[in-house]
Coordinates of C-alpha atoms in Angstrom, one line a residue:
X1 CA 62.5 17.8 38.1
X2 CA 61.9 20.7 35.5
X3 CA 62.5 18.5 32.8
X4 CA 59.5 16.3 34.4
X5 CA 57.5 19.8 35.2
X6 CA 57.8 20.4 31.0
X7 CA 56.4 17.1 30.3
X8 CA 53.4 17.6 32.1
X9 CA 52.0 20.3 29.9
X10 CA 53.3 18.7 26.4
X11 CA 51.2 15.4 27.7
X12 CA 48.4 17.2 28.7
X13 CA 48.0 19.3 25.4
X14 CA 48.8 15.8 24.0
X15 CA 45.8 13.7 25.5
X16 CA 43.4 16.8 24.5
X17 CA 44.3 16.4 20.8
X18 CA 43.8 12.9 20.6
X19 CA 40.5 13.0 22.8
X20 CA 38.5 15.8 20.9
X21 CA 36.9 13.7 18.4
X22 CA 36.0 11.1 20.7
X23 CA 34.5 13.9 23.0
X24 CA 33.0 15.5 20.1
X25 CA 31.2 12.1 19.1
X26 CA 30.0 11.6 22.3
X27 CA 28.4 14.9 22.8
X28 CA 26.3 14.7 19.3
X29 CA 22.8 13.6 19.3
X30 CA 22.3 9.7 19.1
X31 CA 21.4 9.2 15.1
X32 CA 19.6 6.3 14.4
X33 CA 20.6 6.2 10.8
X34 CA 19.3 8.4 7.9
X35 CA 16.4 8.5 6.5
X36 CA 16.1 6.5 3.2
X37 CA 14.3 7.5 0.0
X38 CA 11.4 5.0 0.8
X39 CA 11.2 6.6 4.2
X40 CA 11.0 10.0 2.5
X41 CA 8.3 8.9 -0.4
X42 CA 5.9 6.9 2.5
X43 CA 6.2 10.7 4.6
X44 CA 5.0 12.1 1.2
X45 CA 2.1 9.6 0.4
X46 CA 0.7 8.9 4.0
X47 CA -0.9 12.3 3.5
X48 CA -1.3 13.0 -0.4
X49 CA -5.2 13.6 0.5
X50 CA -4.0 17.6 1.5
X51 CA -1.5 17.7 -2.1
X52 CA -1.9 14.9 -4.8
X53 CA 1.3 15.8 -6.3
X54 CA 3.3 14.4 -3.3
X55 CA 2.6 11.1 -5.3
X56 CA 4.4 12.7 -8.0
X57 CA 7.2 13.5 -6.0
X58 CA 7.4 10.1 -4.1
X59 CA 7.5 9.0 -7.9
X60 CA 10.2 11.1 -8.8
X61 CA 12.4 10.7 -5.9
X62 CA 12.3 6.5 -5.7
X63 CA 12.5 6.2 -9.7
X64 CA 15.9 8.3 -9.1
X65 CA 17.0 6.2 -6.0
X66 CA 16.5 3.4 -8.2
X67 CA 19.0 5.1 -10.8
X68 CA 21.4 4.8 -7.9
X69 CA 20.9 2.0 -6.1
X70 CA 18.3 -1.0 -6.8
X71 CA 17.3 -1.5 -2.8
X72 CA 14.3 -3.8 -2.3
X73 CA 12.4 -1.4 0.1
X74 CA 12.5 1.3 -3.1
X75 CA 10.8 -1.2 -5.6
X76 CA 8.4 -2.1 -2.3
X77 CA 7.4 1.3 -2.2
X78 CA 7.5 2.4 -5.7
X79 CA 5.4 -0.1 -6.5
X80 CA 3.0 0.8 -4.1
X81 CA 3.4 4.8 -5.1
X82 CA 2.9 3.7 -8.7
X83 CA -0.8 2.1 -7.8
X84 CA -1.5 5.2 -6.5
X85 CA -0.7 7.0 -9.9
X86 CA -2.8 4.7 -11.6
X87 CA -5.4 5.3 -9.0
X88 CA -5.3 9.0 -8.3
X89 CA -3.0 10.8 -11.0
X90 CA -3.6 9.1 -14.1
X91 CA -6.6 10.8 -16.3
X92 CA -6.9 8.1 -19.5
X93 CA -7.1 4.2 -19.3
X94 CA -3.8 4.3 -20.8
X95 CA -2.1 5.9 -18.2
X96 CA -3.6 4.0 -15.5
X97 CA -2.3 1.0 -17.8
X98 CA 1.2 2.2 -17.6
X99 CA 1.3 2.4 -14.1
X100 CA -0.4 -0.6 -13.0
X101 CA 2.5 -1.9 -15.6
X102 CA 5.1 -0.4 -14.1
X103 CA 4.5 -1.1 -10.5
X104 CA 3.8 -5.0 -11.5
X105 CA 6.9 -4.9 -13.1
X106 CA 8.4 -3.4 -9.8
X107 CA 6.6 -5.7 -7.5
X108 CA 7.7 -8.6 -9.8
X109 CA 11.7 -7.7 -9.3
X110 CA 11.0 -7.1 -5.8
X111 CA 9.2 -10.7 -5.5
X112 CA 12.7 -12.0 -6.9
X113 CA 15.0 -10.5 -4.5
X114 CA 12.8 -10.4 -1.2
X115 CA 10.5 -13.7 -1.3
X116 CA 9.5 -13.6 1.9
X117 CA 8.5 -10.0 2.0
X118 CA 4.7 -9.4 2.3
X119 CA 4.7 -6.3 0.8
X120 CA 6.5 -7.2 -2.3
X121 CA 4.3 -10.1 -3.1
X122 CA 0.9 -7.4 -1.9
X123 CA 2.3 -4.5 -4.2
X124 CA 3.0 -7.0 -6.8
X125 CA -0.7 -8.8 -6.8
X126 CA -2.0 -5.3 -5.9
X127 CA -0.7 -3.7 -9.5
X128 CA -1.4 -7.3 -11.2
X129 CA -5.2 -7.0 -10.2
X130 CA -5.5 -3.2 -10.7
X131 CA -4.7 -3.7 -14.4
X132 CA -6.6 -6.8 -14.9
X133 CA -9.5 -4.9 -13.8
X134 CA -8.5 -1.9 -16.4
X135 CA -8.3 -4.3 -19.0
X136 CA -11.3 -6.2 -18.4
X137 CA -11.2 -9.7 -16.5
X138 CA -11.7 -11.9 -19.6
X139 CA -9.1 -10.0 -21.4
X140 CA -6.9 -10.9 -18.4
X141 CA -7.7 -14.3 -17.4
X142 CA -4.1 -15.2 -18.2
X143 CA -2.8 -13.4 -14.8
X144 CA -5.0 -15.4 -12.7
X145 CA -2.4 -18.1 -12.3
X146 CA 0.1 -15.1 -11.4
X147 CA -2.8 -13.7 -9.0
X148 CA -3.5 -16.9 -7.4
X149 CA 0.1 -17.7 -6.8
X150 CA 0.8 -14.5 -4.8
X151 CA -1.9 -14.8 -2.8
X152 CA -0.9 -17.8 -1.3
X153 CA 2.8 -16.6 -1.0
X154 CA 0.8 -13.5 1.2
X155 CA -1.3 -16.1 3.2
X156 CA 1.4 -18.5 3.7
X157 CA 3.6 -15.5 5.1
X158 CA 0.4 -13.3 6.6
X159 CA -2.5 -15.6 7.0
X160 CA -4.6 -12.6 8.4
X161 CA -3.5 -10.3 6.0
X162 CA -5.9 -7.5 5.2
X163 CA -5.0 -6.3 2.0
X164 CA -4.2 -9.5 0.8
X165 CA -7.8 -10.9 1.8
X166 CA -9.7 -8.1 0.3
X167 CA -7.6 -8.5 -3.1
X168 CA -9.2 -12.4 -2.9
X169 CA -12.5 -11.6 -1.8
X170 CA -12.7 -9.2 -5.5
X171 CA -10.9 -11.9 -7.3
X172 CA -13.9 -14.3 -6.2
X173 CA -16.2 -11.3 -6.9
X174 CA -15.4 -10.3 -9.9
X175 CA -14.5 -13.6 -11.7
X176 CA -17.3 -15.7 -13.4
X177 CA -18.4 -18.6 -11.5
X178 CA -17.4 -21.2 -14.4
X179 CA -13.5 -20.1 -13.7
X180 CA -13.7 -20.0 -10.1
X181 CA -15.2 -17.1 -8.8
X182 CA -17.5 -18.0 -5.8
X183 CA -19.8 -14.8 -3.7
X184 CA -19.7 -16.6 -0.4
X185 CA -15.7 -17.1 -0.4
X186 CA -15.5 -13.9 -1.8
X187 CA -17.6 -12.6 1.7
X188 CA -15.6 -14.6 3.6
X189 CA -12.1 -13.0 2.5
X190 CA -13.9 -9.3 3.0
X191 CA -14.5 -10.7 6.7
X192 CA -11.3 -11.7 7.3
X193 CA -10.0 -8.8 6.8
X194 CA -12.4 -6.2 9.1
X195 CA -11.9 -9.0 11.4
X196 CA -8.1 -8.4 11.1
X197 CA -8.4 -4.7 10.7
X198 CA -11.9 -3.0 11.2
X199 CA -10.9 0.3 10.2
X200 CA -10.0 -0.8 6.6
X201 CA -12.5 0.8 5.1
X202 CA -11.5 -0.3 1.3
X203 CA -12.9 -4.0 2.8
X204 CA -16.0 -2.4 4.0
X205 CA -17.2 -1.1 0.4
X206 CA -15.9 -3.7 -1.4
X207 CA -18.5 -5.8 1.4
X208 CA -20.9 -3.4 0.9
X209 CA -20.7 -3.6 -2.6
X210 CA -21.0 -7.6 -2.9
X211 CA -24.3 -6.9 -0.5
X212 CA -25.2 -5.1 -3.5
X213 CA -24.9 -7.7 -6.2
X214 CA -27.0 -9.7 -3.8
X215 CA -29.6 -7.6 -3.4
X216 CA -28.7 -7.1 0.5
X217 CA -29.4 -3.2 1.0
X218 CA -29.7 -3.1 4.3
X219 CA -26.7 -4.5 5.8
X220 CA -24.8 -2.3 2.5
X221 CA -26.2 0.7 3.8
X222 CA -24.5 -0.2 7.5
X223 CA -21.2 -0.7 6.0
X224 CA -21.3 2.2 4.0
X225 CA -22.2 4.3 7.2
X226 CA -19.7 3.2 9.2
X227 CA -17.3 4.2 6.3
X228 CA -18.7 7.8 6.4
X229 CA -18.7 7.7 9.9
X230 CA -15.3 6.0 10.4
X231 CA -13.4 8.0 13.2
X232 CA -9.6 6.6 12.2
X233 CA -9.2 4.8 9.4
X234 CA -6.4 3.1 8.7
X235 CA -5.3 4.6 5.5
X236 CA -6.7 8.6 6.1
X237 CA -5.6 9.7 2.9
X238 CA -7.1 6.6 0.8
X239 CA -10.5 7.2 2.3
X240 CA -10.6 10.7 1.9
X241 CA -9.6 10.6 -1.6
X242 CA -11.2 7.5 -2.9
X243 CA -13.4 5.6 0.2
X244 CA -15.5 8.5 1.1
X245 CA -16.6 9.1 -2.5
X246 CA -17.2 5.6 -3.3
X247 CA -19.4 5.2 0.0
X248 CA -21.3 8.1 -1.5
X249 CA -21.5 7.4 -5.1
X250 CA -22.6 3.6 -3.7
X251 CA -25.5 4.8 -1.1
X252 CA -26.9 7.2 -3.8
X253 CA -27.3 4.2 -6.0
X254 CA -29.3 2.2 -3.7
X255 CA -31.3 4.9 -2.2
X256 CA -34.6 4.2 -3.4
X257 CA -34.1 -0.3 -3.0
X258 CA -35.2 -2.3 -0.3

């Protein structure tokens, strides 16, 4: 019996040792996993309205991931940072052209590893159009067979897809009629996506500006109003940075036409 008495405690201390982790684990917050670097760049970017240079940082930290580690969500999202330094942070036409470079050449690898990925084959066309337009569209005609391809990858995957319709509706805009580029199909892809997404207020201008070319004032001056006047839109930082201006700069130059 003593010798049963001393067990006790030995098997006791025993059982706490081996136990403490497993207590230890189950007292610790759940963790859903960490957060990765495109987590950490789309926190920075949602809001780059209140500091621009958060696009640099976003930049900075994915173009390092990528050192690391080539992860199809960091060429997704650098991609997408990079046509925001075209966009926002670049100053000269050749800066914006290195960007819109760098984040086709992203989207393109992305393309490769993730085909089915909407936002590879968005960011991709996104970059490919962005410095087509830079260029000038009959310097870049040869990208329209890239252009076109994408956006049927994007509508075969996302038939309602709003970015991917109003990237079609300014390809039909802005290309001449001779290679394919039609107003009224043009409209329709604008449609499509408000339809899809009302508060995409990108689509409205660019609607607003093909009412424009077509000498429709009226119903541009409604889009354009409901852009200044939109209570959520769907990408804050976008449309105080470039849609509010551009609703602006467009009313002021049809002020006077009826």
């Amino acid at each position: 019996m003593p010798a049963r008495r001393g067990l006790v405690p030995l098997v006791r201390a025993t059982l706490t040792v081996a136990l403490a982790p497993l207590l230890v684990v189950t007292l610790q917050p759940h963790v859903t996993g960490a957060e990765t670097p495109s987590d950490a760049a789309l926190g920075l970017i949602i809001r780059y309205h209140e500091d621009p240079t958060r696009i640099d940082r976003a930049r900075d930290l994915l173009e390092a991931a990528l050192e690391r580690e080539r992860r199809v969500d960091t060429l997704i999202t650098l991609a997408r940072v990079y046509l925001l330094v075209g966009d926002v942070r670049a100053t000269t036409t050749d800066e914006k052209l290195a960007a819109y470079d760098r984040g086709r050449e992203l989207g393109r690898r992305a393309v490769e590893l993730a085909p089915k990925s909407e936002e590879a084959h968005l960011w991709y066309v996104a970059n490919t159009g962005r410095w087509g337009q830079t260029k000038g569209v009959m310097r870049s005609l040869f990208l329209l067979p890239t252009v076109r391809r994408e956006l049927d990858a994007i509508f075969e995957l996302n038939p309602a897809s709003p970015r991917g319709h109003d990237i079609a509706g300014k390809v039909m805009l802005e290309l001449p009629t001779i290679i394919g580029g039609d107003r009224g199909k043009a409209e329709e892809h604008f449609k499509k996506a408000l339809a899809a997404d009302p508060h995409y207020t990108l689509a409205r201008i660019d609607l607003a500006g093909l009412h424009i070319t077509t000498s429709r004032y009226r119903e541009a001056r409604q889009e354009l109003q409901r852009v200044l006047k939109e209570p959520s839109p769907t990408y804050p930082a976008d449309w105080n940075v470039k849609d509010l201006p551009r609703a602006r700069q467009l009313l002021e130059s049809i002020r006077d036409r009826r």
